[in-house]
mmCIF file of C-alpha atoms in Angstrom:
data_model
loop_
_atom_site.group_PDB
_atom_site.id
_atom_site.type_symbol
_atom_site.label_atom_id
_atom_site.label_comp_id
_atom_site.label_asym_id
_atom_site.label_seq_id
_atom_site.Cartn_x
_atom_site.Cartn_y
_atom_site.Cartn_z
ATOM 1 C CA UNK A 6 82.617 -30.534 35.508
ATOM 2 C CA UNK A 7 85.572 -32.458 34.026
ATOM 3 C CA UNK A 8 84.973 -33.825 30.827
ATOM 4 C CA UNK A 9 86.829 -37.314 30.662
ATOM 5 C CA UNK A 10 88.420 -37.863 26.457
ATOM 6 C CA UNK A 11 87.131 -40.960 25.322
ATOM 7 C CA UNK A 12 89.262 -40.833 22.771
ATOM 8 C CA UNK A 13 92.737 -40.864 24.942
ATOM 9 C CA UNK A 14 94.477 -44.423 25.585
ATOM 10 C CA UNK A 15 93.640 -46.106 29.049
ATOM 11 C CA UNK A 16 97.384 -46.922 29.207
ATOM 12 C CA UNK A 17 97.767 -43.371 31.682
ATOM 13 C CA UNK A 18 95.681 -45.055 33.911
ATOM 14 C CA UNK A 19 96.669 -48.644 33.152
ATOM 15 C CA UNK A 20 96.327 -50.830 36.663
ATOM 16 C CA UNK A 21 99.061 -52.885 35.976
ATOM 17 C CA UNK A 22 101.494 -52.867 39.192
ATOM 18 C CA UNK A 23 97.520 -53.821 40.570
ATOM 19 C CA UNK A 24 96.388 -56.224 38.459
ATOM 20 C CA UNK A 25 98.550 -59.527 40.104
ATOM 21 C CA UNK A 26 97.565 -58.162 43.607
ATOM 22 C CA UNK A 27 95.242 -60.176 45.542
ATOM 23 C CA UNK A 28 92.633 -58.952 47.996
ATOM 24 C CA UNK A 29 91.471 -55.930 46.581
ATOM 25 C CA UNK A 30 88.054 -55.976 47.087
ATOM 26 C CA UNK A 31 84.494 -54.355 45.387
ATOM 27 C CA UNK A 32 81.325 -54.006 46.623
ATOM 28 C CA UNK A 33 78.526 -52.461 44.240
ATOM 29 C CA UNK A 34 75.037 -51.931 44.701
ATOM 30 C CA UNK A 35 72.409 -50.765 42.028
ATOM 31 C CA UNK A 36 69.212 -52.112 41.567
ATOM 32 C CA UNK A 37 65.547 -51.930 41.605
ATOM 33 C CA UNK A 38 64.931 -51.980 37.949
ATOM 34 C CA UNK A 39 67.354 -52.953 34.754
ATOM 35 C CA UNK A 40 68.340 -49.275 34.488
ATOM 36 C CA UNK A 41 70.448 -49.538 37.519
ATOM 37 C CA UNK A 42 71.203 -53.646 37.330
ATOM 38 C CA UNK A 43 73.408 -53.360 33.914
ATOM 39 C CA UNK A 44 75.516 -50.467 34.682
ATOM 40 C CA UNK A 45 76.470 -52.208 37.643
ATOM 41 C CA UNK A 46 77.258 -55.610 36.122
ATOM 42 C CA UNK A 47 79.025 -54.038 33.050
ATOM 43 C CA UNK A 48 81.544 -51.766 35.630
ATOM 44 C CA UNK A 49 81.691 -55.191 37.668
ATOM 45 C CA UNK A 50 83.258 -57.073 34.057
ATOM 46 C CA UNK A 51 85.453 -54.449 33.274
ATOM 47 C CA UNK A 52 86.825 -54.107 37.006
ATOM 48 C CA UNK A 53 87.139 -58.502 36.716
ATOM 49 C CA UNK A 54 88.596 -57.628 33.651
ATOM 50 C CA UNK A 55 91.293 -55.693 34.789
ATOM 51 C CA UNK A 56 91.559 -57.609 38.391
ATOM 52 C CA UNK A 57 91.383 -61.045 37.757
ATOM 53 C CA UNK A 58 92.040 -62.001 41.339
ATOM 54 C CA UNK A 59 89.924 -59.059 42.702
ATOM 55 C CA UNK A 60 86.990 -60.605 44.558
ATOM 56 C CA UNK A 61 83.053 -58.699 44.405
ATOM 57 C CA UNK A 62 79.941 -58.333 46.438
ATOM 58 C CA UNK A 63 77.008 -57.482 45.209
ATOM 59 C CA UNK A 64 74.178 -55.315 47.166
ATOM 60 C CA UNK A 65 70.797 -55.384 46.166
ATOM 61 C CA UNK A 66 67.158 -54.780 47.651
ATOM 62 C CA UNK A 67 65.179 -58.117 48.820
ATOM 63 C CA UNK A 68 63.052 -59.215 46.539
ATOM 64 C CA UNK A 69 63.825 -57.017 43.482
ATOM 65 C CA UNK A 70 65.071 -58.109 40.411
ATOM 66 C CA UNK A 71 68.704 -57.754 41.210
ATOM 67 C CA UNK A 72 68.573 -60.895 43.032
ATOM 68 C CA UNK A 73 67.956 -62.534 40.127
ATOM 69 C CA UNK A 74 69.933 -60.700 37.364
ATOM 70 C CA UNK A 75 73.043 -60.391 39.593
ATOM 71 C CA UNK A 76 73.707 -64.208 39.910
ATOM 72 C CA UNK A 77 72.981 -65.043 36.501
ATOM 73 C CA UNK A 78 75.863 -62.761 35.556
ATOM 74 C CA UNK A 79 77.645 -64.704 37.948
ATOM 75 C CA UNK A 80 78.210 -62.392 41.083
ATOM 76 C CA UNK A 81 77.553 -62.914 44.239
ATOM 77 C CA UNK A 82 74.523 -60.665 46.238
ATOM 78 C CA UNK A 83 73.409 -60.073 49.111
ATOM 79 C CA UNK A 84 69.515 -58.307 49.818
ATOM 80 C CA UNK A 85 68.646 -55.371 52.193
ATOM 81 C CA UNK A 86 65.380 -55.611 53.148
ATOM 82 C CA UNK A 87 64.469 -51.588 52.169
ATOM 83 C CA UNK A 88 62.372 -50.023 49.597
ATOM 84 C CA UNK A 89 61.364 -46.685 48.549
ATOM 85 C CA UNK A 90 58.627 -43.934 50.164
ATOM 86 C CA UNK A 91 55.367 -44.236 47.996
ATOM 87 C CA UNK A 92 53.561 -41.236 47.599
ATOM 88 C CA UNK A 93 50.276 -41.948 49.764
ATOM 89 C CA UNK A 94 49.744 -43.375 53.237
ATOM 90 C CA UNK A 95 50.781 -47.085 53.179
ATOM 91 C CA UNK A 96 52.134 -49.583 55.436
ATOM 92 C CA UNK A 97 55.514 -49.460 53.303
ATOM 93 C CA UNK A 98 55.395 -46.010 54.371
ATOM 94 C CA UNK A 99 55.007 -47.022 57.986
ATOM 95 C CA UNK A 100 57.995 -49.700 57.596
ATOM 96 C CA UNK A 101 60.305 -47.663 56.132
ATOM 97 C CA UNK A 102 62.167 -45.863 59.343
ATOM 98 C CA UNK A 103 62.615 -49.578 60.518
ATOM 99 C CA UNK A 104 63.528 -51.178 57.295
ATOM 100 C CA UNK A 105 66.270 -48.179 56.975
ATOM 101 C CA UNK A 106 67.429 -48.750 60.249
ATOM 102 C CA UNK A 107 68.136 -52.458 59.532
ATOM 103 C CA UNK A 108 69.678 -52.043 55.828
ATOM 104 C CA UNK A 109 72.242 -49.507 57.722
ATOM 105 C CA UNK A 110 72.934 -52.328 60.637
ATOM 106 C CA UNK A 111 72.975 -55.000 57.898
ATOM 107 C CA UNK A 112 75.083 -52.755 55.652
ATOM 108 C CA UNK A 113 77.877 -52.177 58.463
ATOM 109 C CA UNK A 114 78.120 -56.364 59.040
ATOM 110 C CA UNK A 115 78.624 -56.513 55.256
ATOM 111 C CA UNK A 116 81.333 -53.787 55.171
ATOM 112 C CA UNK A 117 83.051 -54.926 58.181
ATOM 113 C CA UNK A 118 83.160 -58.670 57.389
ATOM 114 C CA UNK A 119 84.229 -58.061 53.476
ATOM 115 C CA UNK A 120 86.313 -54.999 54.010
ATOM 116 C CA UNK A 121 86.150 -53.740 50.641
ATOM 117 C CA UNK A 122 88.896 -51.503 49.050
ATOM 118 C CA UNK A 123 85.910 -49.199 47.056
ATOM 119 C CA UNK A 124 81.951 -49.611 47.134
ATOM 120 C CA UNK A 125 80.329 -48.410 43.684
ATOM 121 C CA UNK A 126 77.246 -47.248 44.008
ATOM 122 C CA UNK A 127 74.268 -46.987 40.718
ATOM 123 C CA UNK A 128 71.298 -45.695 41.988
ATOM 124 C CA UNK A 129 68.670 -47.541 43.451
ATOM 125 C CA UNK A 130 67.078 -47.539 47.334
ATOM 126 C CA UNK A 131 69.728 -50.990 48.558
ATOM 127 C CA UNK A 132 72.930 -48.403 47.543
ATOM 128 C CA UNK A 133 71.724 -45.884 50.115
ATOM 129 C CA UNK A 134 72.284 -46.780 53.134
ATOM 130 C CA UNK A 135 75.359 -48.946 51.786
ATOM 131 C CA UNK A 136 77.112 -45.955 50.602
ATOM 132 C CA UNK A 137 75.769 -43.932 53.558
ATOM 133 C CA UNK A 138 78.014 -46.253 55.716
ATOM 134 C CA UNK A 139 80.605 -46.849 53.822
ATOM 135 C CA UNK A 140 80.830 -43.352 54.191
ATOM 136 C CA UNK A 141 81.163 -43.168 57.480
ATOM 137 C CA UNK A 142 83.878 -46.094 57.731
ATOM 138 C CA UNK A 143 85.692 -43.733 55.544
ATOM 139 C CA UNK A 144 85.655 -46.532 52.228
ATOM 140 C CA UNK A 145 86.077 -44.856 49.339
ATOM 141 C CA UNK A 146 83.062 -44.315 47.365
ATOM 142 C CA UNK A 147 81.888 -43.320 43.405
ATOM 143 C CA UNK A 148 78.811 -42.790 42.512
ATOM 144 C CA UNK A 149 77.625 -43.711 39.092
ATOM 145 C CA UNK A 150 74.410 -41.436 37.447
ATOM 146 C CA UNK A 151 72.385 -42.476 34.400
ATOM 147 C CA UNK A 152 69.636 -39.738 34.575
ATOM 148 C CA UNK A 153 69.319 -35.869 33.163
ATOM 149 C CA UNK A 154 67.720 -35.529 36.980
ATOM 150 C CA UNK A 155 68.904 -37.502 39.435
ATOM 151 C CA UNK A 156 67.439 -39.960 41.845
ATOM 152 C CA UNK A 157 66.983 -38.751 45.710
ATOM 153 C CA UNK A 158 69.429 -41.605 46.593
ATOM 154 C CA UNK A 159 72.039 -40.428 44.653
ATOM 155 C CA UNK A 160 71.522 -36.661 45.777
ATOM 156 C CA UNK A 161 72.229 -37.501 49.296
ATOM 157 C CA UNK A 162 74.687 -39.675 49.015
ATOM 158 C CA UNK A 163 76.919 -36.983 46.393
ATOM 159 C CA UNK A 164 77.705 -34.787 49.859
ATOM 160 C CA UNK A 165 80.378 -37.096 51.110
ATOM 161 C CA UNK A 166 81.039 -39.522 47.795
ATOM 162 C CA UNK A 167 84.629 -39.217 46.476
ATOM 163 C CA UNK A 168 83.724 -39.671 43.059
ATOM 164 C CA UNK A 169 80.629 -38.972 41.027
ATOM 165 C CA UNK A 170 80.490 -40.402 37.455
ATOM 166 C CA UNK A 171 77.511 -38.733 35.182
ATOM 167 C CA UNK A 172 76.119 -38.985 31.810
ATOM 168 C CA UNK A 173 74.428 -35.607 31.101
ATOM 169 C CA UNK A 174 75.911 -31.938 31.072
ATOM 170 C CA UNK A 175 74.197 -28.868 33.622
ATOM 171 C CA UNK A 176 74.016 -31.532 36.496
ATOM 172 C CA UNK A 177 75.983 -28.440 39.216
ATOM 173 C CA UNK A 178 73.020 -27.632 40.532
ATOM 174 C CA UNK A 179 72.279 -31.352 42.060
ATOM 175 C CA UNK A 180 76.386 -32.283 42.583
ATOM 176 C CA UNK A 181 79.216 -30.955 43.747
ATOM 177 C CA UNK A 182 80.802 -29.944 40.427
ATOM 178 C CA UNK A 183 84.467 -30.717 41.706
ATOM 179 C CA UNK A 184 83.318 -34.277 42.026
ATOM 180 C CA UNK A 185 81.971 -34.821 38.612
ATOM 181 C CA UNK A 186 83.209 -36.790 35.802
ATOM 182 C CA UNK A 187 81.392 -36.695 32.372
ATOM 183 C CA UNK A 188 81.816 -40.213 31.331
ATOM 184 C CA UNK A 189 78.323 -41.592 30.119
ATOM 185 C CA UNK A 190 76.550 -44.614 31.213
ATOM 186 C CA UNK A 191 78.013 -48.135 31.032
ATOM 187 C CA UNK A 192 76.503 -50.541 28.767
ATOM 188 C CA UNK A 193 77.285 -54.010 28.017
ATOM 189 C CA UNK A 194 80.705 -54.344 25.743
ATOM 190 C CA UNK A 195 78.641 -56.889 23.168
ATOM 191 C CA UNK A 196 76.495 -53.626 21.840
ATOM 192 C CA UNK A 197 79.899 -52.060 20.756
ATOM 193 C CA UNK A 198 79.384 -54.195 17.467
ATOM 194 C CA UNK A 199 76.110 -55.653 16.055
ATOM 195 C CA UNK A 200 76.891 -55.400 12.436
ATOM 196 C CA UNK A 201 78.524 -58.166 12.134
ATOM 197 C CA UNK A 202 75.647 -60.243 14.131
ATOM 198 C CA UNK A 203 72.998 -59.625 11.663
ATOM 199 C CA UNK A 204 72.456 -62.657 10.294
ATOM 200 C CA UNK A 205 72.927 -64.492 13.794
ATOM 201 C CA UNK A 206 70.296 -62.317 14.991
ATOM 202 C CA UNK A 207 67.924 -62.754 12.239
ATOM 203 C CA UNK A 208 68.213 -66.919 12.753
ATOM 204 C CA UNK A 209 68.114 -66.493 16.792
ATOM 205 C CA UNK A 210 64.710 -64.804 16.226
ATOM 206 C CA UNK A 211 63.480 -67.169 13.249
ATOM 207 C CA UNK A 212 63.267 -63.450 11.577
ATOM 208 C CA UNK A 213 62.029 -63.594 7.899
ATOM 209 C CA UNK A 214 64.928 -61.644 6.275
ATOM 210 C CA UNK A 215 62.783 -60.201 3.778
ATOM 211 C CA UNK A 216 60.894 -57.703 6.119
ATOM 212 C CA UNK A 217 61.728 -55.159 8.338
ATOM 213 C CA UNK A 218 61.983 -55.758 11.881
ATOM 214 C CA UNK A 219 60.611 -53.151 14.506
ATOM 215 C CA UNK A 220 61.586 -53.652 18.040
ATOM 216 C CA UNK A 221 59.705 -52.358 21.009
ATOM 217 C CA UNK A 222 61.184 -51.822 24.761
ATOM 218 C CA UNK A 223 59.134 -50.963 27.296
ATOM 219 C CA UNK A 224 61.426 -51.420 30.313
ATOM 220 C CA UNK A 225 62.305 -54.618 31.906
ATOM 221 C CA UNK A 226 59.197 -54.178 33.899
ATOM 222 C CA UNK A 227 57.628 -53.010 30.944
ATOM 223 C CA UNK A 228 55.500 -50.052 30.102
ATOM 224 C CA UNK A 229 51.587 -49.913 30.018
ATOM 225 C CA UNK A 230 50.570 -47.398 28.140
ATOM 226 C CA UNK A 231 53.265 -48.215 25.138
ATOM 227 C CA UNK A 232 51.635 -52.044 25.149
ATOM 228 C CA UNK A 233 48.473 -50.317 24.901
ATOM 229 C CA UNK A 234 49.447 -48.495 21.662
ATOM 230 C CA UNK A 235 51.219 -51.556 20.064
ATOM 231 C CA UNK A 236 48.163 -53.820 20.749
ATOM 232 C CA UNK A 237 45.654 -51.134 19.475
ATOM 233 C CA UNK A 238 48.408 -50.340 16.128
ATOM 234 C CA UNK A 239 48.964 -53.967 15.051
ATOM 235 C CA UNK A 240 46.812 -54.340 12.332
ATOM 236 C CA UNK A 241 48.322 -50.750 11.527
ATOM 237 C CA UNK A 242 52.035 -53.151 11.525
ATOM 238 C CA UNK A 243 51.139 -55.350 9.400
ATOM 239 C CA UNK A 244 50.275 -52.809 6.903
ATOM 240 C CA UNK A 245 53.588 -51.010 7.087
ATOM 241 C CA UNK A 246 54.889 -54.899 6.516
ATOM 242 C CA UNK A 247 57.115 -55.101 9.099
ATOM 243 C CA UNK A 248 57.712 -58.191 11.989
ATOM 244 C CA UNK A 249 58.035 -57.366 15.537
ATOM 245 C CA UNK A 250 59.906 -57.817 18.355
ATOM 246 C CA UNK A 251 57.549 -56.861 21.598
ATOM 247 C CA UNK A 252 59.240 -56.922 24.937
ATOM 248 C CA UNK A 253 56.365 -56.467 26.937
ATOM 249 C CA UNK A 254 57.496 -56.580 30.944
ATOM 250 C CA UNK A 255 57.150 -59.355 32.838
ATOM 251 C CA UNK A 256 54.157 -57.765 34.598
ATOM 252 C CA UNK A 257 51.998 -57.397 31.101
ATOM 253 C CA UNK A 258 52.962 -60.878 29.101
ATOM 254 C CA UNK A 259 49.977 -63.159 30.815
ATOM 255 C CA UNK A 260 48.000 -59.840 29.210
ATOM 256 C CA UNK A 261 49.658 -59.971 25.720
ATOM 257 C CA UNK A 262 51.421 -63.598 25.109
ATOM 258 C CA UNK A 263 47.895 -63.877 23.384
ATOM 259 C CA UNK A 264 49.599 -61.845 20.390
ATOM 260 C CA UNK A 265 52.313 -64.012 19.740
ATOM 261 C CA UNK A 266 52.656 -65.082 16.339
ATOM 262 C CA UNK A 267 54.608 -65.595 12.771
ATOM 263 C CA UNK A 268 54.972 -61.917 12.495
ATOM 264 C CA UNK A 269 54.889 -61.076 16.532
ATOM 265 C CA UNK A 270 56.942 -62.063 18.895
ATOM 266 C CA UNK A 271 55.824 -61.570 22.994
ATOM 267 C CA UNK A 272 58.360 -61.689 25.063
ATOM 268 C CA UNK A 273 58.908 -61.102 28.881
ATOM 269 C CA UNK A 274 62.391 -59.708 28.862
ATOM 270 C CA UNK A 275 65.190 -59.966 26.055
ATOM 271 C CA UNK A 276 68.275 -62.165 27.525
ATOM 272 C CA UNK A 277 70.453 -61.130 23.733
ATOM 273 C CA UNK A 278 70.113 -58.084 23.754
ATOM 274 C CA UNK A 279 73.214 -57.792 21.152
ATOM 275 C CA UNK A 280 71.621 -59.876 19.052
ATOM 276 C CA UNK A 281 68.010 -57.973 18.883
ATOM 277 C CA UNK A 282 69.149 -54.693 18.816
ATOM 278 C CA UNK A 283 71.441 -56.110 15.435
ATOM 279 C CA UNK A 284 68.075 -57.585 14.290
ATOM 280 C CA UNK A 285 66.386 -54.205 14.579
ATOM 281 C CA UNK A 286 65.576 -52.140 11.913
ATOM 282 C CA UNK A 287 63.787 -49.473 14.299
ATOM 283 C CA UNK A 288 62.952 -49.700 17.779
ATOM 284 C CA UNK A 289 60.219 -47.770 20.264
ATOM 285 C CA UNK A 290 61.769 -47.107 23.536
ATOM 286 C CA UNK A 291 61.127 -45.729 26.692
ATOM 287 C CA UNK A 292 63.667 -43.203 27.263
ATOM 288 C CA UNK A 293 65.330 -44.575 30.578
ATOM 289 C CA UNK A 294 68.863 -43.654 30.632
ATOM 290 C CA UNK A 295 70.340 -47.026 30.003
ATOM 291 C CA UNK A 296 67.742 -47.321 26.875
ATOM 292 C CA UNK A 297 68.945 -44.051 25.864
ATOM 293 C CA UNK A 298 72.598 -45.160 26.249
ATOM 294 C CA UNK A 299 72.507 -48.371 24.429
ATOM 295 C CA UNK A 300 70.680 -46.938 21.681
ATOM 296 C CA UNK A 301 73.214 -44.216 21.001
ATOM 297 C CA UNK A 302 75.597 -46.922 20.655
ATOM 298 C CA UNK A 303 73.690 -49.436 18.485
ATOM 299 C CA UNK A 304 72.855 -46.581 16.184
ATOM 300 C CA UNK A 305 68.777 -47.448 15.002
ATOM 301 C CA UNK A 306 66.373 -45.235 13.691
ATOM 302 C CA UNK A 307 64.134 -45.082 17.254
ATOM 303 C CA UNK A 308 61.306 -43.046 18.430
ATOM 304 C CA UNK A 309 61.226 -42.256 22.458
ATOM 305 C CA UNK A 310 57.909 -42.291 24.030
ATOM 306 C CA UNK A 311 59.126 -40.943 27.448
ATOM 307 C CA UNK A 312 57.518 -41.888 30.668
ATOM 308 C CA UNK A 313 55.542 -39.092 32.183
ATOM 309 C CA UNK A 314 55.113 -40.976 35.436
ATOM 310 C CA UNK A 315 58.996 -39.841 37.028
ATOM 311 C CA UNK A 316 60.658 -37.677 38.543
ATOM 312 C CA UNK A 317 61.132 -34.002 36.848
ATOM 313 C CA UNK A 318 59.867 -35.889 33.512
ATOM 314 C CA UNK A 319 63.897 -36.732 33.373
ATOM 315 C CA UNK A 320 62.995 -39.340 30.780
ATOM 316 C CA UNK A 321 61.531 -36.367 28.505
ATOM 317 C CA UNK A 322 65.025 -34.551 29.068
ATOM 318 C CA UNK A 323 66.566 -37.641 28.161
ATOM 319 C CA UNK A 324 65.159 -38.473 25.000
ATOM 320 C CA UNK A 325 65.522 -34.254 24.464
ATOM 321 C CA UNK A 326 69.264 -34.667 24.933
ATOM 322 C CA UNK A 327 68.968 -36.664 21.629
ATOM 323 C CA UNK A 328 66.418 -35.315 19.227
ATOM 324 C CA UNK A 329 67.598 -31.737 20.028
ATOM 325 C CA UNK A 330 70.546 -33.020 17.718
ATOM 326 C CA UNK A 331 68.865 -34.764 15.288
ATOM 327 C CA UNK A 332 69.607 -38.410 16.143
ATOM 328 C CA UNK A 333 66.108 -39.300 17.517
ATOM 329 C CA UNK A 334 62.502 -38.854 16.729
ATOM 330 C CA UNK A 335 60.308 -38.071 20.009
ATOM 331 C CA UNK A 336 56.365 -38.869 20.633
ATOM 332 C CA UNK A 337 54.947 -37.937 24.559
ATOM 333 C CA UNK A 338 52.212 -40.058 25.656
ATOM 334 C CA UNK A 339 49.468 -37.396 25.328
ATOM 335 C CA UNK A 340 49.926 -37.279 21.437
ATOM 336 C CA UNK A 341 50.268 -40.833 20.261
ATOM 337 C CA UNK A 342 46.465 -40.999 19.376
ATOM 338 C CA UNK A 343 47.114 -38.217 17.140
ATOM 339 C CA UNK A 344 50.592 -38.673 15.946
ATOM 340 C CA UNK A 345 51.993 -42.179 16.193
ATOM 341 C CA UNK A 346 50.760 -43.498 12.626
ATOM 342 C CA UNK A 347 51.927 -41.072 10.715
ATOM 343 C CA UNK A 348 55.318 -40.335 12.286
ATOM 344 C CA UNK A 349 56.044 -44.378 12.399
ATOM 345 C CA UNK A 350 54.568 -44.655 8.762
ATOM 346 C CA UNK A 351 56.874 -41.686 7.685
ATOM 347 C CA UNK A 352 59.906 -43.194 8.758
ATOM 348 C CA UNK A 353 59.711 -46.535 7.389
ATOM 349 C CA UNK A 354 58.947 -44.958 3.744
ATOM 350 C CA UNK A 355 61.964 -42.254 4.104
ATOM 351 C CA UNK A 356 65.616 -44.216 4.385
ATOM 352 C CA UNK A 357 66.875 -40.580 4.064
ATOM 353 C CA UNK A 358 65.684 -40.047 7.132
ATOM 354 C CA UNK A 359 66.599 -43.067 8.722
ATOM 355 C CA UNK A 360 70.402 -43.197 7.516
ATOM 356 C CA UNK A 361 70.256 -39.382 9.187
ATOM 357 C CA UNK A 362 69.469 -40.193 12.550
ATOM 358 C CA UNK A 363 71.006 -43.369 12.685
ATOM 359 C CA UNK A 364 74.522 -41.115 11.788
ATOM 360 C CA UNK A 365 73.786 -38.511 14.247
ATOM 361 C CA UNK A 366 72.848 -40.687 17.333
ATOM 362 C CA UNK A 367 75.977 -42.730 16.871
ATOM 363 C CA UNK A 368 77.919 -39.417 17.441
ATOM 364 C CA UNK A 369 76.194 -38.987 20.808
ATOM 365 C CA UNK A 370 77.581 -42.135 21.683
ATOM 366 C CA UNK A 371 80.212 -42.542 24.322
ATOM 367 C CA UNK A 372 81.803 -46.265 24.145
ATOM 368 C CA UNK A 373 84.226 -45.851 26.523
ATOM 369 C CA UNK A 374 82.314 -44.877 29.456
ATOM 370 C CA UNK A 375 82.530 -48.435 30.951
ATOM 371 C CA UNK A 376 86.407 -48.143 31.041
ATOM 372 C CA UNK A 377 86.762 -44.177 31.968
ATOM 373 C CA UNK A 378 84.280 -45.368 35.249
ATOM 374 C CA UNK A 379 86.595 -47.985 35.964
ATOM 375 C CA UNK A 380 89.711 -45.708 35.657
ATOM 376 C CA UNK A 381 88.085 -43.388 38.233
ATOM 377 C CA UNK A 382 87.297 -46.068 41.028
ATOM 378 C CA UNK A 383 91.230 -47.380 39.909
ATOM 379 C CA UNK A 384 92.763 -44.144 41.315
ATOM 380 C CA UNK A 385 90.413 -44.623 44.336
ATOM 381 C CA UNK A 386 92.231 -47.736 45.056
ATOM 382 C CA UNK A 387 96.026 -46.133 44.292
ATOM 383 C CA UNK A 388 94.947 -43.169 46.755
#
């Protein structure tokens, strides 16, 4: 696997006789939960970034929450009507041969009639049969993979990518190793510095500055069993005397708004996320590759309580990745009864402990993954 040095100058790679051209063309598609939405959007700003004239097409799954997200970052999308295989008997199940059949009809109109230069694919069930026939047009195509184990969509589509862009090491086995890039995931450029949004954050919030602030991610379709424990710990939070930030899902908050509160706030999904991750003193995640991603960069004391309910138990391997080098405590599901209180209580009362994993998760940071991403669909385009 090639190892891409985020360290090196972009100027090597620099699109400048590009940049003035117009016409070149991007289509992405990524969706299906936030995890595949944000890398998508954040290659999309650094690729408007560097091609101001270029002109972009979203692809997305009907009715998921890309169709949302996507416009509101100001992109246009268009839906597939396709979703994934459940694991019983269902009438999706029954569906799906004829919804595939018309995402790959609908997906060669789109190509054809936009003519894109590169399609960027980030996981989700909309970027399959997009890339499949973009593939077959012979567009160029990248690949972009968040997870330690990668989704099924991404699998099939590595065979004839051009390009595959990942964010863990030991990934041969599922990819075609002369196609790999070790970049990282994107994440959006306003994480790169929260320090100096502290006090913005801590008024955007209505934060009392005098107490510590834990924030809790579940997901942006939030996480049950975590909303479980934070409900049931509460009174436990109060004791510890810190304020809370609960993003909930939009799926739990008619369950939990109830909470909401001087010292607890309930909220559906987080729009700022810059400014509550630099309101944070410690954060509860999931351990979804973006989460995993951001929080490297953002650099807070967190504990991962890793969904059990995916495929391979990648996010266990995720948060692994992390607290394997120090930079992250790690709970599973089956032991929060047993352990949450005291490993939550222990680091708020040790700073020691928080500077130290707050130093070594920054290290397993990789800012520049945005940019090295872009630079790989850029030599798509010169080729």
């Amino acid at each position: 696997m090639k190892v891409v040095n985020t360290n090196s100058s972009n100027s090597v790679l620099s699109p400048s006789l590009w940049e003035g051209r117009d016409g070149i063309k991007f289509i992405i598609s990524g969706g299906g939960t936030g995890g595949h939405i944000y890398p998508a959007i954040a290659i999309a700003n650094e690729l408007k970034s560097r091609f101001p004239k270029a002109e972009f097409l979203f692809v997305g799954a009907q009715d998921k929450m890309e169709m949302q997200k996507v416009p509101q970052a100001g992109f246009d999308i268009k839906g597939l009507w396709i979703a994934g295989l459940q694991r019983k008997l269902t009438l999706q199940n029954l569906l799906f041969p004829v919804k595939l059949i018309s995402s790959l009809w609908k997906s060669r109109a789109i190509i054809k009639s936009f003519k894109p230069d590169v399609v960027i694919g980030t996981g989700g069930f909309a970027s399959g049969p997009l890339l499949q026939t973009a593939n077959s047009l012979n567009i160029p195509t990248l690949i972009q993979e968040q997870n330690s184990y990668p989704g099924i969509t991404n699998k099939l589509l590595s065979k004839k990518a051009n390009k595959i862009c990942v964010a863990y090491e030991n990934l041969e086995r599922f990819f075609p190793n002369e196609k790999m890039i070790l970049t990282g995931n994107p994440v959006r450029q306003d994480l790169i510095d929260i320090d100096s949004k502290r006090a913005e954050a801590i008024q955007y919030f209505n934060l009392d500055p005098a107490k510590k602030t834990l924030l809790i991610l579940g997901g942006s379709l939030g996480a049950r069993r975590v909303n479980q424990l934070i409900e049931k710990e509460l009174d436990f939070f109060a004791s510890q005397n810190v304020q809370i930030i609960w993003q909930c899902g939009k799926f739990y908050l008619d369950e939990y708004k109830k909470y909401d509160s001087n010292n607890v706030q309930v909220l559906a999904f987080i729009d700022r996320m810059d400014l509550v991750y630099a309101a944070a003193d410690f954060v509860i995640s999931r351990a979804g590759a973006s989460s995993v991603s951001e929080l490297s960069i953002v650099g807070k004391p967190v504990i991962f309580i890793p969904s059990p309910n995916v495929a391979e138990d990648h996010q266990t391997k995720n948060a692994k990745s992390i607290v394997d080098k120090n930079g992250a405590l790690m709970i599973k599901e089956s032991e929060l009864d047993e352990n949450f209180n005291s490993v939550f209580s222990d680091l708020v009362a040790n700073e020691n402990l928080q500077k130290q994993l707050s130093e070594n998760i920054k290290k397993l940071a990789k800012v520049n993954a945005t940019k090295d991403i872009v630079d790989e669909i850029v030599k798509l385009i010169k080729k």
